Amino acid sequence: MSAKLTKFKVAAAHAAPVFMNKAATTKKAIRLIEEAGAAAVKVLVFPETFIPGYPYFIECYPPITQAGALAKYAEESVVVEPNGDDMAGIQDACRRTGVAVSLGVSERVAGGHTLFNTQVTVDSDGTILGVHRKLQPTYVERMVWAQGDGSTLRNFPLSLGCNLGGLACWENTMNGARQALLTQGQHIHAGAWPALSTMRGFEAVADAQIEALMKAHALTAQVFVVTASNYVDETCLDWMRENLGEQDFVKLGGGWSSVIHPFCAFLAGPHTGAEEKLVQAEVDLEQLGVVKVWIDAAGHYQRPEILQFSFDARPHWADEKVNKFKLKGEEAREEDAEAKV
């Protein structure tokens, strides 16, 4: 592995957003990036749809009563454009601190109303490397977000010299999605989650599910896994109560955040509950070599003549067919190609 750094700190942001407030939550994300930079963290992973918060109300009220809330959620969702109004502050924070981030957002297409459950990867120089759009919104999430496609099912090369990719919540149950990332040379996996254990019926099982899925990917993909969850705070419950009425389906607290070694040892956490914290650990990419002596799912352990795998990486949404997020060097290669024509 030709990494510029082999040892560096990573962290999961175990934090609650300022629910349904994009501007305030963006400021909070910037503060957390600055806190990570002060702690010499190089890669920071945020929870699922940290901006403007996971829409817990979809689990709590009849669908016909939610139209206004969903319209407001779209207004507070993030338009992901390089140096655009919604992303410029985040990009600047990464540039100032030298922290690369995987930022969970509810993404809104520019000039439209379609939303995606998205993880945005921003490098330590402030460059937006790209987005991953959740392939399959789960259960009532289908009222909120459209389906992503294989064009965003990828890892992104950080300036550190490693590849960062991620999946959101129960998308981590999709073995094919995880296989697509590991076959593309993933080194660090960003597992983004909401506070599942706060939901009725999941109190006793949610944390066990998250732990099982995150450890399974660590071992089967031979990657470091950074798992970030929000917790439910009063701003979330108050907003739902004031805008949609009383409910008893979602409670305070929850969340499950950790850093996991490829052999499934906890390097940090797990951390749960309503205490904001950067769950930090040092990872050593040189340790991947020792792990892969035993098992290398992207190499000698894949048996491609028996177990064949492929996925459709073509873009299907119109805004994905225009490359907004050129990786470093792509502009120069494109100009060189045009000069040769």
XYZ file of C-alpha atoms in Angstrom:
341
model
C 0.000 0.000 0.000
C 1.427 3.368 -1.016
C -0.098 5.420 1.791
C 1.371 8.827 2.638
C 0.516 8.152 6.274
C 0.215 4.707 7.768
C -0.852 5.760 11.251
C -3.429 8.467 11.907
C -6.449 9.212 14.049
C -10.035 8.695 12.937
C -13.212 9.588 14.787
C -16.955 9.116 14.788
C -19.050 12.173 15.617
C -21.540 10.889 18.191
C -23.716 13.985 18.169
C -27.257 15.264 17.713
C -28.135 17.819 15.039
C -30.152 20.967 15.648
C -33.178 19.177 14.305
C -34.724 20.505 11.082
C -32.355 23.491 11.044
C -29.815 23.251 8.243
C -27.967 26.470 9.058
C -27.577 25.734 12.762
C -26.593 22.105 12.183
C -24.030 23.125 9.566
C -22.474 25.433 12.159
C -22.410 22.533 14.610
C -20.773 20.263 12.024
C -18.113 22.915 11.465
C -17.500 23.102 15.215
C -17.093 19.319 15.365
C -14.658 19.395 12.437
C -12.666 22.074 14.253
C -12.716 19.986 17.435
C -11.477 17.005 15.455
C -8.700 19.080 13.916
C -7.579 20.255 17.348
C -7.369 16.603 18.417
C -5.222 15.731 15.348
C -8.008 13.597 13.851
C -7.525 13.090 10.103
C -10.835 11.401 9.160
C -14.174 12.264 10.777
C -17.392 10.326 10.102
C -20.807 11.854 10.779
C -24.121 10.057 11.429
C -26.778 9.346 8.819
C -28.435 12.560 7.536
C -26.789 14.625 10.282
C -27.919 17.684 8.337
C -30.788 18.458 8.956
C -31.344 15.365 11.130
C -32.877 11.951 10.630
C -36.657 12.367 10.037
C -37.870 10.314 12.985
C -41.383 11.674 12.457
C -41.902 9.319 9.511
C -41.966 6.459 12.026
C -44.444 8.146 14.356
C -47.413 9.686 12.518
C -49.911 8.715 9.779
C -48.456 9.472 6.320
C -51.307 11.773 5.315
C -50.476 14.137 8.187
C -46.809 14.491 7.192
C -46.964 16.427 3.903
C -46.075 19.739 5.543
C -43.263 18.193 7.565
C -41.828 16.527 4.459
C -41.973 19.810 2.531
C -40.113 21.520 5.378
C -37.586 18.675 5.431
C -36.900 19.247 1.738
C -36.342 22.966 2.382
C -33.805 22.136 5.077
C -32.007 19.505 2.965
C -28.566 20.145 1.498
C -27.753 21.025 -2.108
C -24.341 19.434 -2.632
C -22.433 21.637 -5.045
C -18.733 22.521 -4.757
C -18.438 25.843 -2.923
C -22.203 26.284 -3.043
C -24.113 27.991 -0.260
C -24.761 24.762 1.660
C -21.284 23.215 1.414
C -18.836 26.138 1.387
C -18.562 26.342 5.180
C -17.924 22.615 5.518
C -15.302 22.707 2.768
C -13.577 25.660 4.418
C -13.539 23.889 7.791
C -11.909 20.806 6.252
C -9.356 22.996 4.491
C -8.490 24.946 7.647
C -8.217 21.911 9.904
C -6.829 19.288 7.528
C -9.683 16.919 8.395
C -11.373 14.753 5.751
C -15.029 13.994 6.439
C -17.830 11.655 5.502
C -20.846 13.869 6.138
C -24.345 12.423 6.282
C -26.930 14.754 4.752
C -30.395 14.689 3.320
C -29.439 15.844 -0.171
C -31.749 17.888 -2.394
C -31.087 18.066 -6.115
C -30.261 21.589 -7.281
C -33.345 23.393 -8.519
C -35.630 20.500 -7.577
C -37.390 18.707 -4.779
C -36.044 15.151 -5.081
C -34.116 14.039 -2.011
C -31.455 11.407 -1.398
C -30.019 9.921 1.790
C -26.415 10.866 1.098
C -22.883 10.618 2.460
C -20.674 13.429 1.138
C -16.917 12.853 1.151
C -14.846 16.021 1.552
C -11.055 15.739 1.483
C -8.691 17.485 3.888
C -8.038 20.252 1.346
C -11.750 21.051 1.130
C -12.367 19.275 -2.175
C -15.722 17.493 -2.467
C -14.666 14.132 -3.834
C -18.191 12.877 -4.381
C -21.358 11.516 -2.847
C -22.831 8.139 -2.062
C -26.618 8.026 -2.342
C -28.298 5.288 -0.312
C -29.352 2.584 -2.734
C -32.542 1.535 -0.990
C -34.376 3.735 1.510
C -35.742 1.487 4.246
C -39.436 1.000 5.057
C -41.142 4.430 5.435
C -37.947 6.198 4.340
C -39.320 5.629 0.841
C -41.674 8.563 1.465
C -38.656 10.829 1.854
C -35.774 9.721 -0.337
C -35.341 8.439 -3.871
C -33.243 5.369 -4.634
C -29.555 5.889 -5.356
C -27.733 4.015 -8.104
C -24.447 2.241 -8.667
C -22.618 5.306 -9.950
C -22.212 6.512 -6.357
C -21.393 3.074 -4.953
C -17.690 3.749 -4.684
C -14.742 4.610 -2.490
C -13.012 7.970 -2.615
C -9.199 8.360 -2.524
C -8.174 10.695 0.297
C -4.994 12.744 0.286
C -3.873 10.536 3.179
C -3.388 7.771 0.630
C -6.323 5.549 1.606
C -9.766 4.870 0.187
C -12.842 5.927 2.158
C -16.290 4.562 1.326
C -19.492 4.154 3.248
C -23.043 2.913 3.536
C -26.013 4.197 5.507
C -27.898 2.215 8.148
C -29.503 -1.009 6.885
C -27.873 -0.511 3.516
C -25.087 -2.324 5.357
C -27.258 -5.463 5.187
C -26.893 -5.426 1.373
C -24.081 -7.900 0.821
C -23.714 -6.823 -2.797
C -23.230 -3.183 -1.815
C -20.533 -4.112 0.674
C -18.918 -6.402 -1.898
C -18.820 -3.573 -4.424
C -16.871 -1.396 -1.994
C -14.394 -4.075 -0.950
C -13.663 -5.083 -4.559
C -12.754 -1.444 -5.261
C -10.039 -1.451 -2.616
C -11.709 0.039 0.437
C -9.502 0.793 3.472
C -11.886 2.686 5.787
C -15.646 2.177 5.941
C -17.966 4.959 7.113
C -21.012 3.349 8.698
C -23.653 6.044 9.209
C -26.647 5.377 11.468
C -29.553 7.035 13.271
C -30.485 6.278 16.882
C -32.296 3.023 16.135
C -32.499 1.917 19.759
C -34.779 4.862 20.587
C -37.540 3.495 18.325
C -40.330 1.357 19.728
C -39.649 -2.315 19.099
C -35.916 -1.811 18.599
C -34.845 -0.976 22.146
C -33.419 -4.433 22.858
C -32.031 -5.314 19.445
C -30.820 -2.206 17.577
C -27.362 -1.892 19.100
C -26.747 -5.614 18.626
C -27.751 -5.313 14.971
C -25.410 -2.385 14.361
C -22.511 -4.097 16.127
C -23.050 -7.314 14.158
C -23.196 -5.564 10.793
C -20.215 -3.308 11.433
C -18.015 -6.121 12.742
C -19.075 -8.331 9.842
C -17.944 -5.733 7.324
C -14.699 -5.102 9.186
C -13.800 -8.775 8.994
C -15.208 -9.759 5.596
C -13.849 -6.667 3.839
C -10.688 -6.417 5.966
C -11.162 -2.705 6.612
C -11.274 -0.318 9.534
C -14.875 0.633 10.294
C -15.883 3.980 11.772
C -19.496 3.859 12.925
C -21.227 7.157 13.700
C -24.718 7.539 15.142
C -26.670 10.525 16.323
C -28.669 10.494 19.525
C -32.187 11.879 19.921
C -32.329 15.119 21.908
C -35.065 17.490 23.005
C -34.836 19.635 19.854
C -35.997 16.630 17.832
C -38.811 15.634 20.172
C -39.939 19.239 20.634
C -40.109 19.830 16.883
C -42.223 16.738 16.333
C -44.521 17.593 19.244
C -45.020 21.193 18.127
C -45.519 20.409 14.440
C -47.167 16.991 14.400
C -48.486 16.300 17.899
C -47.703 13.977 20.753
C -46.049 10.609 20.075
C -44.561 7.763 22.090
C -42.687 5.877 19.391
C -39.281 7.612 19.682
C -37.515 8.416 22.956
C -34.489 10.419 24.081
C -30.939 9.081 23.798
C -29.737 6.125 21.769
C -27.040 5.931 19.143
C -24.071 3.553 18.829
C -20.667 4.831 17.713
C -17.310 3.070 17.535
C -14.073 2.390 15.675
C -13.482 -1.270 14.797
C -10.307 -3.089 13.723
C -10.475 -5.508 10.731
C -10.169 -8.421 13.174
C -13.231 -7.051 15.040
C -11.533 -5.588 18.116
C -12.910 -2.285 19.355
C -10.320 0.454 18.945
C -12.759 2.963 20.460
C -16.225 2.672 21.942
C -18.852 1.595 21.585
C -20.334 4.819 22.869
C -24.089 5.193 23.351
C -26.526 7.661 24.847
C -27.055 11.402 24.990
C -23.452 12.468 25.537
C -21.826 14.251 22.630
C -18.397 12.835 21.942
C -15.795 12.345 19.238
C -15.132 8.608 19.469
C -11.450 8.548 18.499
C -8.830 5.936 17.734
C -5.560 5.579 15.892
C -5.612 3.268 12.892
C -2.511 1.702 11.392
C -2.884 0.833 7.721
C 0.218 -1.332 7.922
C -1.848 -3.787 9.991
C -3.978 -4.516 6.922
C -1.072 -6.483 5.488
C -1.019 -8.859 8.448
C -4.801 -9.298 8.230
C -4.665 -9.992 4.506
C -2.101 -12.739 4.980
C -5.013 -14.617 6.478
C -7.862 -13.409 4.291
C -7.957 -10.978 1.364
C -11.462 -10.607 -0.045
C -10.213 -8.341 -2.830
C -7.376 -10.743 -3.664
C -6.496 -14.364 -3.058
C -9.649 -15.185 -1.060
C -12.198 -14.166 -3.684
C -12.151 -17.231 -6.020
C -13.537 -15.316 -9.045
C -13.710 -18.438 -11.208
C -16.395 -19.743 -8.833
C -17.934 -16.683 -7.192
C -18.538 -14.045 -9.821
C -19.641 -10.540 -8.925
C -20.581 -7.410 -10.851
C -22.710 -4.323 -10.363
C -24.104 -1.590 -12.590
C -22.011 1.562 -12.091
C -23.858 3.636 -14.686
C -25.488 6.906 -13.546
C -29.257 7.012 -13.884
C -30.217 10.360 -12.359
C -29.716 13.380 -14.620
C -27.489 15.322 -12.227
C -25.155 12.331 -11.921
C -24.461 12.360 -15.660
C -22.651 15.684 -15.213
C -19.414 15.194 -13.279
C -19.603 17.898 -10.616
C -16.997 16.267 -8.404
C -13.853 15.842 -10.477
C -11.181 13.979 -8.560
C -7.756 15.534 -8.397
C -6.016 15.356 -11.752
C -9.145 14.587 -13.762
C -9.353 18.109 -15.181
C -5.777 17.875 -16.472
C -6.393 14.451 -17.991
C -9.540 15.672 -19.717
C -7.749 18.736 -21.107
C -4.918 16.508 -22.344
C -7.384 14.149 -24.014
C -9.133 17.057 -25.723
C -5.792 18.411 -26.954
C -5.023 15.083 -28.605
C -8.314 14.986 -30.515
